[in-house]
Amino acid sequence: MKKVAAFALALSLLFAFAACNDTERYVNGFSMGSFYYAEYRSSSEQNERIDRVLLSIEKEYSVNLSSSCLFRINQAKAGEEIELTEEEFSLFSALFSLSAKTDGAFDPSLFPLVKAWGFDPPFDPKGKVPPSDSEILTALEASSLSFFTLNKETSSISKSKDDALLDFGASIKGYGAEKVMQAIEKNVKSALINVGGTIAAVNRSYLVGITHPRNDSYEYLFSFTLEQGEICATSGDYERVFVSEGVSYHHIIDRKTGRPSNSGVVSATVISENGLYADSLATAAVVLGVEKTVNLFSELGVKGALITEDKRIVPIGLNIIQIKDSSYSVANDAKEGA
Amino acid sequence: MSHNKKNRKSTYSLFRIWDVIVIVVVLLLVALALYFTLSPEKGSRAEVYVSGEKKAELVLSKDAELELNGLKLIVSGGKIWVHSSDCPDKICEKTGKIYKKGQTIVCLPNQVIVRIVGKGEVEAIS
Ligand SMILES: [Zn+2]
């Protein structure tokens, strides 16, 4: 009997100790044109580390800060060599090759077109009007990755057209979420990192809800489990929208038309352990539409779910847990159907 | 002989009572520790941050109004929302009423984040 009592006492002390040791912590801030926050359990505070990672990424890749390599490239004249750090160089290479895999549906060189539409940061929808056909055409002519050359020997980049511009806005939140995960995963018991809606699950799984694309009054449209080590990103035609003469224009531009995409996919969620993939492919999926996205995802080994204009939820290797709006229905798992 | 037997029996049962008391107390401690470790927080609250710094904490069960950094926040009926804001995009106003853990209101231009602390169905929204 006494042994049992002693064991129970030890157990209770252990629980009490565990409860005191790992404190629930929270940090938030603003970087890369969006908010970020992290909720984490840890015996030590990681706020500064998290802030530092995200602020340094902003300094390096913001199109508006003179400290950024993108700013320097965008300002550069044709033929000018811009030196890149090793890390910058590998990020550029990764994004350029990812863009090729999506057949330009995700394209960091669309920035002239994004600017023509006025979706460059900081975005202000007030009084916006769509660009004219000739403005779109001119911007399209400057929007191509083929104007950029990466030089491995000199670790540099140059461009062959003065007004060719780069912007990593569609990828950088995923990159940031992954960098924060790497920076803190050894120091926390668990953490949820949210960089402008791109979420990383560190050391445990989290239940995540996806924004209803058409009705703000729903807390979310559907939920799923984001497994430990995964990052999920969502892009939708409901974000960054302006209305002109009763027509609304969203920020995801299709390079084939030079206009906001109209593929039938209104929201795309991508899940991957690679944050760059998750973020960039979410944009690509909205442009590509259901069929091409299903093929691309299986090719690249990522999971996700699409929401279509006609109220279907198309899971791609993902288990949908709950749907809040009963007017939406789950289409058969596209992977099995294909 | 009968006296001796009776005496032994009563000390034995005394020991048992103390054992039981100790075990009950310890189990209560374990239950308490478990409760504090695992139980979700009871009343939902909203925390309001400006540029990463906590500026206010509001209990959702109590109606209130708060003006902060260009935003007018209202708490009513267990929910919180941005009634009006001087920001250009008004995304914070369009976010609507929030009340569950995992939901946030963000005003990018004014660097304000409203966060719910308490119970929720999902832990974050993408
Ligand atoms: Zn606002």
Coordinates of C-alpha atoms and ligand atoms in Angstrom, one line a residue:
Chain A
M1 CA 0.0 0.0 0.0
K2 CA 2.7 2.5 0.9
K3 CA 4.5 1.7 -2.3
V4 CA 1.4 2.5 -4.3
A5 CA 1.0 5.8 -2.3
A6 CA 4.6 6.8 -2.9
F7 CA 4.3 6.0 -6.6
A8 CA 1.1 8.1 -6.9
L9 CA 2.8 10.9 -5.1
A10 CA 5.8 10.8 -7.5
L11 CA 3.4 10.8 -10.4
S12 CA 1.5 13.8 -9.2
L13 CA 4.7 15.7 -8.6
L14 CA 5.8 14.8 -12.1
F15 CA 2.5 16.2 -13.5
A16 CA 2.8 19.3 -11.4
F17 CA 6.3 19.8 -12.6
A18 CA 5.5 19.3 -16.2
A19 CA 2.6 21.7 -15.9
C20 CA 4.9 24.4 -14.5
N21 CA 7.8 23.8 -16.8
D22 CA 6.2 24.1 -20.2
T23 CA 4.5 27.4 -20.3
E24 CA 1.9 28.4 -22.9
R25 CA 3.5 31.4 -24.8
Y26 CA 2.5 33.8 -27.5
V27 CA 4.1 36.3 -29.8
N28 CA 2.8 38.3 -32.7
G29 CA 4.0 41.0 -35.1
F30 CA 3.9 42.3 -38.7
S31 CA 6.3 41.4 -41.5
M32 CA 6.3 40.8 -45.2
G33 CA 3.1 42.7 -45.7
S34 CA 1.2 40.5 -43.3
F35 CA 0.7 39.6 -39.7
Y36 CA 2.4 36.7 -38.0
Y37 CA 1.9 34.9 -34.6
A38 CA 3.1 31.9 -32.8
E39 CA 1.5 30.0 -30.0
Y40 CA 3.9 27.6 -28.4
R41 CA 4.7 25.6 -25.3
S42 CA 8.2 25.8 -24.1
S43 CA 10.2 26.2 -20.9
S44 CA 12.1 29.1 -22.5
E45 CA 10.9 32.1 -24.3
Q46 CA 11.5 32.1 -28.1
N47 CA 9.8 35.4 -29.0
E48 CA 13.0 37.2 -30.0
R49 CA 14.2 34.3 -32.2
I50 CA 10.8 34.2 -34.0
D51 CA 10.8 37.9 -34.6
R52 CA 14.3 37.9 -35.8
V53 CA 13.7 35.2 -38.4
L54 CA 10.7 36.9 -39.9
L55 CA 12.1 40.4 -39.8
S56 CA 15.3 39.4 -41.5
I57 CA 13.4 37.6 -44.3
E58 CA 11.4 40.9 -44.8
K59 CA 14.7 42.8 -45.0
E60 CA 16.0 40.4 -47.6
Y61 CA 13.0 39.9 -49.8
S62 CA 10.6 42.9 -49.5
V63 CA 10.1 44.6 -52.8
N64 CA 9.9 47.9 -51.0
L65 CA 13.0 47.9 -48.8
S66 CA 16.4 49.0 -50.2
S67 CA 18.1 46.4 -48.1
S68 CA 16.4 43.7 -50.1
C69 CA 18.0 41.7 -53.0
L70 CA 14.7 41.9 -54.9
F71 CA 14.7 45.7 -54.6
R72 CA 18.2 45.8 -56.0
I73 CA 17.3 43.5 -58.9
N74 CA 14.2 45.4 -59.7
Q75 CA 16.1 48.7 -59.7
A76 CA 19.0 47.2 -61.8
K77 CA 19.6 47.9 -65.5
A78 CA 19.8 45.1 -68.0
G79 CA 23.2 43.3 -67.8
E80 CA 23.9 44.5 -64.3
E81 CA 25.1 41.6 -62.0
I82 CA 23.5 41.5 -58.6
E83 CA 25.3 39.4 -56.1
L84 CA 23.4 36.9 -54.0
T85 CA 24.2 35.2 -50.7
E86 CA 24.3 31.4 -50.8
E87 CA 20.8 31.2 -49.2
E88 CA 19.3 33.8 -51.6
F89 CA 20.8 32.0 -54.5
S90 CA 19.2 28.7 -53.5
L91 CA 15.8 30.3 -52.9
F92 CA 15.9 31.9 -56.3
S93 CA 16.8 28.6 -57.9
A94 CA 14.1 26.8 -56.1
L95 CA 11.4 29.3 -57.1
F96 CA 12.5 29.5 -60.7
S97 CA 12.4 25.7 -61.1
L98 CA 9.1 25.5 -59.2
S99 CA 7.6 28.1 -61.6
A100 CA 8.7 25.9 -64.5
K101 CA 6.9 22.9 -63.0
T102 CA 3.7 24.8 -62.7
D103 CA 4.0 25.9 -66.4
G104 CA 4.0 29.6 -65.2
A105 CA 0.8 29.3 -63.2
F106 CA 3.0 30.3 -60.3
D107 CA 5.5 32.9 -61.6
P108 CA 7.6 35.4 -59.5
S109 CA 8.3 37.4 -62.6
L110 CA 4.7 38.5 -63.0
F111 CA 5.4 41.5 -60.9
P112 CA 5.0 44.1 -63.8
L113 CA 1.5 42.7 -64.4
V114 CA 0.7 42.7 -60.6
K115 CA 1.8 46.3 -60.5
A116 CA -0.3 47.2 -63.5
W117 CA -3.3 45.8 -61.7
G118 CA -2.3 47.7 -58.5
F119 CA -2.0 44.6 -56.3
D120 CA 1.6 45.3 -55.3
P121 CA 2.0 46.0 -51.5
P122 CA 0.7 48.0 -49.7
F123 CA -2.6 47.2 -51.4
D124 CA -5.3 49.8 -51.2
P125 CA -8.6 48.9 -53.0
K126 CA -10.0 52.5 -52.8
G127 CA -10.8 54.0 -56.3
K128 CA -8.9 51.3 -58.2
V129 CA -9.8 50.7 -61.8
P130 CA -8.5 47.8 -64.0
P131 CA -5.7 48.6 -66.4
S132 CA -6.5 49.0 -70.1
D133 CA -5.8 46.2 -72.6
S134 CA -2.7 48.0 -73.9
E135 CA -1.4 48.5 -70.3
I136 CA -1.9 44.8 -69.7
L137 CA -0.1 43.9 -72.9
T138 CA 2.9 46.1 -72.1
A139 CA 3.1 44.6 -68.6
L140 CA 2.9 41.1 -70.0
E141 CA 5.8 41.7 -72.3
A142 CA 8.0 42.6 -69.3
S143 CA 6.7 39.6 -67.3
S144 CA 8.9 36.6 -67.9
L145 CA 11.4 34.5 -66.0
S146 CA 13.4 34.2 -69.3
F147 CA 14.7 37.7 -68.8
F148 CA 16.6 36.5 -65.7
T149 CA 19.8 34.6 -65.5
L150 CA 21.2 32.9 -62.4
N151 CA 25.0 32.6 -62.5
K152 CA 26.2 29.8 -60.2
E153 CA 29.9 30.6 -60.5
T154 CA 29.6 34.2 -59.4
S155 CA 26.5 33.6 -57.2
S156 CA 24.6 36.4 -58.9
I157 CA 21.6 37.2 -61.0
S158 CA 21.2 39.5 -63.9
K159 CA 18.3 40.5 -66.3
S160 CA 18.1 41.2 -70.0
K161 CA 15.3 43.7 -69.8
D162 CA 15.2 46.9 -67.7
D163 CA 11.6 46.7 -66.6
A164 CA 11.5 43.0 -65.8
L165 CA 10.7 42.7 -62.1
L166 CA 10.6 40.0 -59.4
D167 CA 8.4 39.5 -56.4
F168 CA 8.3 36.6 -54.0
G169 CA 5.0 37.6 -52.3
A170 CA 3.3 34.4 -53.3
S171 CA 6.0 32.2 -51.6
I172 CA 7.6 34.1 -48.8
K173 CA 5.1 33.4 -46.1
G174 CA 5.6 29.7 -46.5
Y175 CA 9.4 30.2 -46.6
G176 CA 9.1 32.3 -43.4
A177 CA 6.9 29.7 -41.6
E178 CA 9.4 26.9 -42.5
K179 CA 12.4 29.0 -41.3
V180 CA 10.7 29.8 -38.0
M181 CA 9.8 26.1 -37.6
Q182 CA 13.5 25.1 -38.1
A183 CA 14.6 27.8 -35.7
I184 CA 12.5 26.8 -32.8
E185 CA 11.6 23.1 -33.2
K186 CA 14.4 21.9 -30.9
N187 CA 13.5 24.5 -28.2
V188 CA 9.7 24.0 -28.0
K189 CA 7.4 21.2 -26.9
S190 CA 5.0 22.2 -29.6
A191 CA 4.2 25.3 -31.6
L192 CA 1.6 26.7 -34.1
I193 CA 3.2 29.3 -36.4
N194 CA 0.9 31.4 -38.5
V195 CA 2.4 33.8 -41.0
G196 CA -0.4 35.6 -42.7
G197 CA -2.6 32.5 -42.8
T198 CA 0.2 30.1 -43.8
I199 CA 0.4 27.7 -40.9
A200 CA 3.2 25.4 -39.6
A201 CA 2.6 22.6 -37.1
V202 CA 5.6 22.1 -34.9
N203 CA 6.1 18.9 -32.8
R204 CA 2.4 18.0 -32.8
S205 CA -0.6 18.0 -35.1
Y206 CA -3.1 20.9 -35.1
L207 CA -6.7 21.1 -36.2
V208 CA -7.0 23.8 -38.9
G209 CA -10.0 25.4 -40.5
I210 CA -10.1 26.8 -44.0
T211 CA -11.7 30.2 -44.6
H212 CA -15.1 30.1 -46.3
P213 CA -14.5 31.8 -49.7
R214 CA -17.9 33.3 -50.0
N215 CA -19.4 33.8 -46.6
D216 CA -17.7 35.7 -43.8
S217 CA -20.2 34.7 -41.2
Y218 CA -18.8 31.1 -41.1
E219 CA -15.9 30.6 -38.8
Y220 CA -14.5 28.3 -41.4
L221 CA -15.7 26.1 -44.3
F222 CA -14.0 22.9 -43.5
S223 CA -11.4 21.5 -41.1
F224 CA -8.6 19.0 -41.3
T225 CA -5.6 17.8 -39.3
L226 CA -2.3 19.4 -40.1
E227 CA 0.3 16.8 -39.1
Q228 CA 3.4 17.5 -37.2
G229 CA 6.1 19.0 -39.5
E230 CA 3.6 20.1 -42.2
I231 CA 2.9 23.6 -43.5
C232 CA -0.4 24.6 -45.1
A233 CA -1.1 27.6 -47.2
T234 CA -4.3 28.9 -48.7
S235 CA -4.9 31.2 -51.6
G236 CA -8.2 32.5 -52.7
D237 CA -10.0 34.9 -55.0
Y238 CA -11.6 36.5 -52.0
E239 CA -8.4 38.1 -50.7
R240 CA -7.1 41.4 -52.0
V241 CA -10.1 42.4 -54.1
F242 CA -11.2 45.7 -55.6
V243 CA -14.5 46.5 -57.2
S244 CA -14.8 48.8 -60.2
E245 CA -18.2 49.5 -61.9
G246 CA -19.8 46.6 -60.1
V247 CA -17.1 44.1 -61.2
S248 CA -14.7 42.7 -58.7
Y249 CA -11.1 41.9 -59.5
H250 CA -8.9 39.6 -57.3
H251 CA -5.2 39.5 -57.0
I252 CA -4.3 36.1 -58.5
I253 CA -3.3 36.9 -62.1
D254 CA -3.3 34.3 -64.9
R255 CA -0.4 35.0 -67.2
K256 CA -2.2 33.4 -70.1
T257 CA -4.8 36.2 -70.0
G258 CA -3.1 38.9 -68.1
R259 CA -6.2 39.1 -65.9
P260 CA -7.5 37.7 -62.6
S261 CA -7.8 33.9 -62.9
N262 CA -11.1 32.3 -63.7
S263 CA -10.5 28.6 -63.5
G264 CA -13.4 27.5 -61.4
V265 CA -11.2 27.1 -58.4
V266 CA -11.9 29.9 -55.9
S267 CA -9.7 28.7 -53.1
A268 CA -6.8 26.3 -52.9
T269 CA -5.1 24.9 -49.8
V270 CA -1.7 23.1 -50.1
I271 CA 0.0 21.0 -47.5
S272 CA 3.7 20.1 -47.6
E273 CA 6.7 19.9 -45.4
N274 CA 8.2 22.4 -47.8
G275 CA 6.8 25.9 -47.0
L276 CA 7.9 27.3 -50.4
Y277 CA 5.9 24.6 -52.2
A278 CA 2.8 25.0 -50.0
D279 CA 2.6 28.7 -50.5
S280 CA 3.6 29.0 -54.2
L281 CA 1.4 26.0 -55.2
A282 CA -1.7 27.4 -53.5
T283 CA -1.5 30.4 -55.9
A284 CA -0.7 28.1 -58.9
A285 CA -3.8 25.9 -58.1
V286 CA -6.2 28.8 -58.3
V287 CA -4.9 29.6 -61.8
L288 CA -4.7 26.0 -63.0
G289 CA -8.1 24.7 -62.1
V290 CA -9.1 21.3 -60.7
E291 CA -7.8 18.8 -63.3
K292 CA -4.3 20.2 -63.8
T293 CA -3.9 20.8 -60.1
V294 CA -4.7 17.2 -59.2
N295 CA -2.0 16.0 -61.7
L296 CA 0.5 18.5 -60.5
F297 CA 0.0 17.7 -56.8
S298 CA 0.5 14.0 -57.3
E299 CA 3.6 14.7 -59.4
L300 CA 5.1 16.9 -56.7
G301 CA 3.9 14.8 -53.8
V302 CA 1.8 17.4 -52.0
K303 CA -1.6 17.2 -50.5
G304 CA -4.4 19.8 -50.4
A305 CA -8.0 20.7 -51.1
L306 CA -9.7 22.9 -53.7
I307 CA -12.9 24.8 -53.3
T308 CA -14.8 25.4 -56.6
E309 CA -17.1 28.1 -57.8
D310 CA -19.9 25.5 -57.9
K311 CA -19.5 24.7 -54.2
R312 CA -17.5 21.5 -54.4
I313 CA -14.6 20.7 -52.0
V314 CA -12.0 18.6 -53.8
P315 CA -9.6 16.9 -51.4
I316 CA -6.3 15.8 -52.9
G317 CA -4.9 13.1 -50.6
L318 CA -6.5 14.9 -47.6
N319 CA -9.0 13.8 -45.0
I320 CA -11.7 16.5 -44.6
I321 CA -13.0 16.4 -41.0
Q322 CA -16.0 18.7 -40.9
I323 CA -17.9 20.9 -43.3
K324 CA -19.6 23.9 -41.7
D325 CA -21.8 25.0 -44.7
S326 CA -24.0 22.2 -45.8
S327 CA -24.5 23.7 -49.3
Y328 CA -21.0 22.6 -50.1
S329 CA -20.2 18.9 -50.8
V330 CA -17.1 16.9 -51.0
A331 CA -16.2 15.6 -54.4
N332 CA -14.7 12.1 -54.5
D333 CA -11.1 12.1 -53.6
A334 CA -9.6 13.4 -56.8
K335 CA -6.6 11.2 -56.6
E336 CA -8.6 8.0 -56.6
G337 CA -11.0 9.3 -59.1
A338 CA -8.3 10.2 -61.6
Chain B
M1 CA -7.3 -14.4 24.1
S2 CA -10.4 -12.7 22.7
H3 CA -9.1 -9.3 24.1
N4 CA -5.8 -9.7 22.3
K5 CA -7.4 -10.5 19.0
K6 CA -9.7 -7.5 19.2
N7 CA -6.8 -5.2 19.8
R8 CA -4.8 -6.4 16.8
K9 CA -7.8 -6.0 14.6
S10 CA -8.3 -2.4 15.5
T11 CA -4.7 -1.3 14.9
Y12 CA -4.8 -3.1 11.5
S13 CA -7.9 -1.2 10.5
L14 CA -6.4 2.0 11.7
F15 CA -3.5 1.5 9.3
R16 CA -5.8 0.9 6.5
I17 CA -7.7 4.1 7.1
W18 CA -4.5 6.1 6.9
D19 CA -3.5 4.3 3.8
V20 CA -6.8 5.2 2.2
I21 CA -6.6 8.8 3.3
V22 CA -3.1 9.2 1.9
I23 CA -4.1 7.6 -1.4
V24 CA -7.2 9.7 -1.7
V25 CA -5.2 12.9 -1.0
V26 CA -2.6 11.9 -3.6
L27 CA -5.2 10.9 -6.2
L28 CA -6.9 14.3 -5.6
L29 CA -3.5 16.0 -6.2
V30 CA -3.0 14.0 -9.4
A31 CA -6.5 14.9 -10.5
L32 CA -5.9 18.6 -9.8
A33 CA -2.5 18.6 -11.6
L34 CA -4.2 16.9 -14.6
Y35 CA -7.0 19.4 -14.5
F36 CA -4.6 22.3 -14.7
T37 CA -2.5 20.6 -17.3
L38 CA -5.2 19.5 -19.7
S39 CA -8.3 21.6 -19.1
P40 CA -9.1 24.4 -21.6
E41 CA -9.5 27.8 -20.2
K42 CA -13.0 28.6 -19.1
G43 CA -14.2 32.1 -20.0
S44 CA -13.2 33.3 -23.5
R45 CA -11.3 36.5 -23.7
A46 CA -10.0 38.7 -26.5
E47 CA -6.5 40.1 -26.4
V48 CA -5.7 43.2 -28.4
Y49 CA -2.2 43.8 -29.6
V50 CA -0.7 46.8 -31.3
S51 CA 2.6 46.2 -33.0
G52 CA 3.1 42.9 -31.1
E53 CA 2.5 44.5 -27.7
K54 CA -0.6 43.6 -25.7
K55 CA -2.7 46.7 -25.1
A56 CA -5.9 45.4 -23.8
E57 CA -7.7 42.2 -22.6
L58 CA -11.5 42.0 -22.8
V59 CA -13.8 39.4 -21.3
L60 CA -16.3 38.3 -24.0
S61 CA -19.1 37.7 -21.5
K62 CA -19.1 41.5 -20.7
D63 CA -20.2 44.0 -23.2
A64 CA -17.7 46.7 -23.9
E65 CA -16.3 49.3 -26.3
L66 CA -12.7 50.1 -26.9
E67 CA -11.1 52.7 -29.2
L68 CA -7.5 52.0 -29.9
N69 CA -5.0 53.0 -32.7
G70 CA -7.7 54.1 -35.1
L71 CA -10.0 51.1 -34.5
K72 CA -13.3 51.0 -32.6
L73 CA -13.9 47.6 -31.1
I74 CA -17.2 46.3 -29.7
V75 CA -17.7 43.4 -27.4
S76 CA -21.3 42.2 -27.3
G77 CA -23.2 39.0 -27.0
G78 CA -20.0 37.0 -26.4
K79 CA -18.4 38.2 -29.6
I80 CA -15.9 40.9 -30.6
W81 CA -15.7 42.9 -33.8
V82 CA -14.3 46.0 -35.4
H83 CA -17.1 48.5 -35.7
S84 CA -15.0 51.0 -37.6
S85 CA -11.5 51.7 -38.5
D86 CA -9.6 54.5 -40.2
C87 CA -7.5 52.1 -42.3
P88 CA -7.8 52.2 -46.1
D89 CA -8.6 48.5 -46.8
K90 CA -11.2 47.9 -44.0
I91 CA -10.3 44.2 -44.0
C92 CA -10.6 44.3 -40.2
E93 CA -14.2 45.5 -40.4
K94 CA -15.1 42.9 -43.0
T95 CA -13.7 40.1 -40.9
G96 CA -16.8 40.3 -38.8
K97 CA -17.6 38.9 -35.4
I98 CA -15.2 36.5 -33.8
Y99 CA -15.5 34.5 -30.6
K100 CA -13.7 31.2 -30.9
K101 CA -10.1 30.3 -30.2
G102 CA -8.1 30.2 -33.5
Q103 CA -10.0 33.2 -34.9
T104 CA -8.2 36.5 -35.3
I105 CA -8.9 40.0 -36.6
V106 CA -6.0 41.7 -38.2
C107 CA -5.7 45.3 -39.2
L108 CA -2.5 45.4 -41.2
P109 CA -2.3 49.2 -41.8
N110 CA -2.8 49.9 -38.0
Q111 CA -0.7 46.9 -36.9
V112 CA -3.5 45.6 -34.7
I113 CA -4.2 41.9 -33.9
V114 CA -7.3 40.8 -31.9
R115 CA -6.9 37.2 -30.7
I116 CA -9.4 34.9 -28.9
V117 CA -8.2 33.0 -25.9
G118 CA -10.4 30.2 -24.8
K119 CA -12.2 27.2 -26.3
G120 CA -12.5 26.5 -30.0
E121 CA -13.2 23.8 -32.6
V122 CA -10.1 24.4 -34.7
E123 CA -6.8 25.8 -33.5
A124 CA -6.0 28.0 -36.5
I125 CA -7.5 29.3 -39.7
S126 CA -5.7 29.3 -43.1
Ligands
ZN1 ZN -8.1 47.7 -40.8

